[in-house]
């Protein structure tokens, strides 16, 4: 196991251990249906949403467009630099219940 993966796992475990109660009467899910296209050289911002909790967002598979990053709170921000279609799977963790939900999404980057 690499040091980076160990550190990420340790941080995640610490965050989950210190979290408060979550939603117990529904299942966690990613509520974002689709994401807007991005334009080369133009600022991009979108927010991922969840139902029944959530607190820490991450990319489970695939890649975001170069120039766009995912923040822990679900904000996608940046300035795309390469044309293309970028499919990926996001995950969200509910600190209170340790539930994880995933959803496949994509961002297409177009010319201005």
mmCIF file of C-alpha atoms in Angstrom:
data_model
loop_
_atom_site.group_PDB
_atom_site.id
_atom_site.type_symbol
_atom_site.label_atom_id
_atom_site.label_comp_id
_atom_site.label_asym_id
_atom_site.label_seq_id
_atom_site.Cartn_x
_atom_site.Cartn_y
_atom_site.Cartn_z
ATOM 1 C CA UNK A 1 0.000 0.000 0.000
ATOM 2 C CA UNK A 2 1.407 3.397 -0.962
ATOM 3 C CA UNK A 3 1.929 6.084 1.648
ATOM 4 C CA UNK A 4 -0.563 8.350 -0.158
ATOM 5 C CA UNK A 5 -3.319 5.698 -0.049
ATOM 6 C CA UNK A 6 -2.565 4.960 3.601
ATOM 7 C CA UNK A 7 -2.728 8.675 4.482
ATOM 8 C CA UNK A 8 -5.989 9.101 2.559
ATOM 9 C CA UNK A 9 -7.490 6.068 4.302
ATOM 10 C CA UNK A 10 -6.355 7.290 7.725
ATOM 11 C CA UNK A 11 -7.811 10.751 7.074
ATOM 12 C CA UNK A 12 -11.107 9.263 5.916
ATOM 13 C CA UNK A 13 -11.303 7.011 8.981
ATOM 14 C CA UNK A 14 -10.639 9.989 11.268
ATOM 15 C CA UNK A 15 -13.324 12.066 9.551
ATOM 16 C CA UNK A 16 -15.870 9.272 9.809
ATOM 17 C CA UNK A 17 -15.057 8.664 13.477
ATOM 18 C CA UNK A 18 -15.532 12.331 14.381
ATOM 19 C CA UNK A 19 -18.772 12.820 12.485
ATOM 20 C CA UNK A 20 -22.163 13.413 13.986
ATOM 21 C CA UNK A 21 -25.359 11.440 13.397
ATOM 22 C CA UNK A 22 -26.600 10.987 9.837
ATOM 23 C CA UNK A 23 -29.953 10.369 8.242
ATOM 24 C CA UNK A 24 -31.313 6.980 9.313
ATOM 25 C CA UNK A 25 -34.728 6.955 7.623
ATOM 26 C CA UNK A 26 -33.588 7.055 3.964
ATOM 27 C CA UNK A 27 -30.795 5.833 1.721
ATOM 28 C CA UNK A 28 -27.967 8.115 0.662
ATOM 29 C CA UNK A 29 -27.971 8.915 -3.046
ATOM 30 C CA UNK A 30 -26.323 11.318 -5.485
ATOM 31 C CA UNK A 31 -29.126 13.626 -6.655
ATOM 32 C CA UNK A 32 -27.304 15.405 -9.483
ATOM 33 C CA UNK A 33 -28.911 14.277 -12.751
ATOM 34 C CA UNK A 34 -26.403 15.762 -15.214
ATOM 35 C CA UNK A 35 -23.633 18.341 -15.406
ATOM 36 C CA UNK A 36 -23.346 21.341 -17.752
ATOM 37 C CA UNK A 37 -20.861 21.324 -20.607
ATOM 38 C CA UNK A 38 -17.616 23.211 -20.170
ATOM 39 C CA UNK A 39 -15.943 25.583 -22.623
ATOM 40 C CA UNK A 40 -12.201 25.721 -23.298
ATOM 41 C CA UNK A 41 -10.699 28.662 -21.393
ATOM 42 C CA UNK A 42 -13.954 29.588 -19.617
ATOM 43 C CA UNK A 43 -14.478 29.315 -15.873
ATOM 44 C CA UNK A 44 -16.500 26.231 -14.885
ATOM 45 C CA UNK A 45 -18.507 25.769 -11.685
ATOM 46 C CA UNK A 46 -21.120 23.173 -10.805
ATOM 47 C CA UNK A 47 -22.194 21.664 -7.513
ATOM 48 C CA UNK A 48 -22.928 17.993 -6.892
ATOM 49 C CA UNK A 49 -25.931 17.252 -4.706
ATOM 50 C CA UNK A 50 -27.017 14.370 -2.507
ATOM 51 C CA UNK A 51 -30.137 13.243 -0.655
ATOM 52 C CA UNK A 52 -30.190 11.821 2.868
ATOM 53 C CA UNK A 53 -26.803 13.037 3.993
ATOM 54 C CA UNK A 54 -23.387 13.274 2.463
ATOM 55 C CA UNK A 55 -20.357 15.236 3.369
ATOM 56 C CA UNK A 56 -17.217 14.114 1.544
ATOM 57 C CA UNK A 57 -17.103 13.832 -2.267
ATOM 58 C CA UNK A 58 -14.507 11.961 -4.329
ATOM 59 C CA UNK A 59 -13.866 10.562 -7.807
ATOM 60 C CA UNK A 60 -14.278 6.779 -7.680
ATOM 61 C CA UNK A 61 -13.439 6.067 -11.359
ATOM 62 C CA UNK A 62 -12.644 7.959 -14.542
ATOM 63 C CA UNK A 63 -11.146 11.427 -14.792
ATOM 64 C CA UNK A 64 -12.318 15.001 -14.747
ATOM 65 C CA UNK A 65 -11.414 17.303 -17.630
ATOM 66 C CA UNK A 66 -7.912 18.754 -17.244
ATOM 67 C CA UNK A 67 -8.250 22.067 -15.409
ATOM 68 C CA UNK A 68 -11.349 21.092 -13.401
ATOM 69 C CA UNK A 69 -11.114 19.801 -9.834
ATOM 70 C CA UNK A 70 -13.565 18.323 -7.357
ATOM 71 C CA UNK A 71 -13.666 19.855 -3.880
ATOM 72 C CA UNK A 72 -14.585 17.789 -0.797
ATOM 73 C CA UNK A 73 -17.903 19.645 -0.534
ATOM 74 C CA UNK A 74 -19.028 18.648 -4.037
ATOM 75 C CA UNK A 75 -18.023 21.783 -5.948
ATOM 76 C CA UNK A 76 -16.556 21.192 -9.408
ATOM 77 C CA UNK A 77 -14.421 24.221 -10.292
ATOM 78 C CA UNK A 78 -11.755 25.291 -12.686
ATOM 79 C CA UNK A 79 -11.048 26.197 -16.298
ATOM 80 C CA UNK A 80 -11.107 23.314 -18.780
ATOM 81 C CA UNK A 81 -8.101 23.116 -21.084
ATOM 82 C CA UNK A 82 -8.681 20.051 -23.308
ATOM 83 C CA UNK A 83 -11.639 19.262 -25.583
ATOM 84 C CA UNK A 84 -13.463 15.970 -25.107
ATOM 85 C CA UNK A 85 -16.019 13.934 -23.241
ATOM 86 C CA UNK A 86 -14.971 12.985 -19.700
ATOM 87 C CA UNK A 87 -17.082 10.268 -18.049
ATOM 88 C CA UNK A 88 -16.432 9.568 -14.371
ATOM 89 C CA UNK A 89 -18.057 8.123 -11.277
ATOM 90 C CA UNK A 90 -18.427 10.292 -8.189
ATOM 91 C CA UNK A 91 -18.870 9.020 -4.681
ATOM 92 C CA UNK A 92 -20.208 10.699 -1.576
ATOM 93 C CA UNK A 93 -19.791 9.534 2.015
ATOM 94 C CA UNK A 94 -22.262 10.282 4.802
ATOM 95 C CA UNK A 95 -20.169 10.869 7.916
ATOM 96 C CA UNK A 96 -22.920 9.846 10.310
ATOM 97 C CA UNK A 97 -23.864 6.484 8.809
ATOM 98 C CA UNK A 98 -20.708 5.507 6.861
ATOM 99 C CA UNK A 99 -22.968 5.043 3.822
ATOM 100 C CA UNK A 100 -21.437 5.626 0.396
ATOM 101 C CA UNK A 101 -23.349 6.406 -2.802
ATOM 102 C CA UNK A 102 -22.013 6.470 -6.350
ATOM 103 C CA UNK A 103 -23.208 7.889 -9.660
ATOM 104 C CA UNK A 104 -21.828 7.996 -13.179
ATOM 105 C CA UNK A 105 -21.693 11.483 -14.701
ATOM 106 C CA UNK A 106 -19.845 13.208 -17.531
ATOM 107 C CA UNK A 107 -18.625 16.635 -18.535
ATOM 108 C CA UNK A 108 -18.181 17.482 -22.197
ATOM 109 C CA UNK A 109 -15.673 20.228 -22.963
ATOM 110 C CA UNK A 110 -16.403 22.191 -26.140
ATOM 111 C CA UNK A 111 -14.778 25.063 -28.011
ATOM 112 C CA UNK A 112 -16.067 28.562 -27.336
#
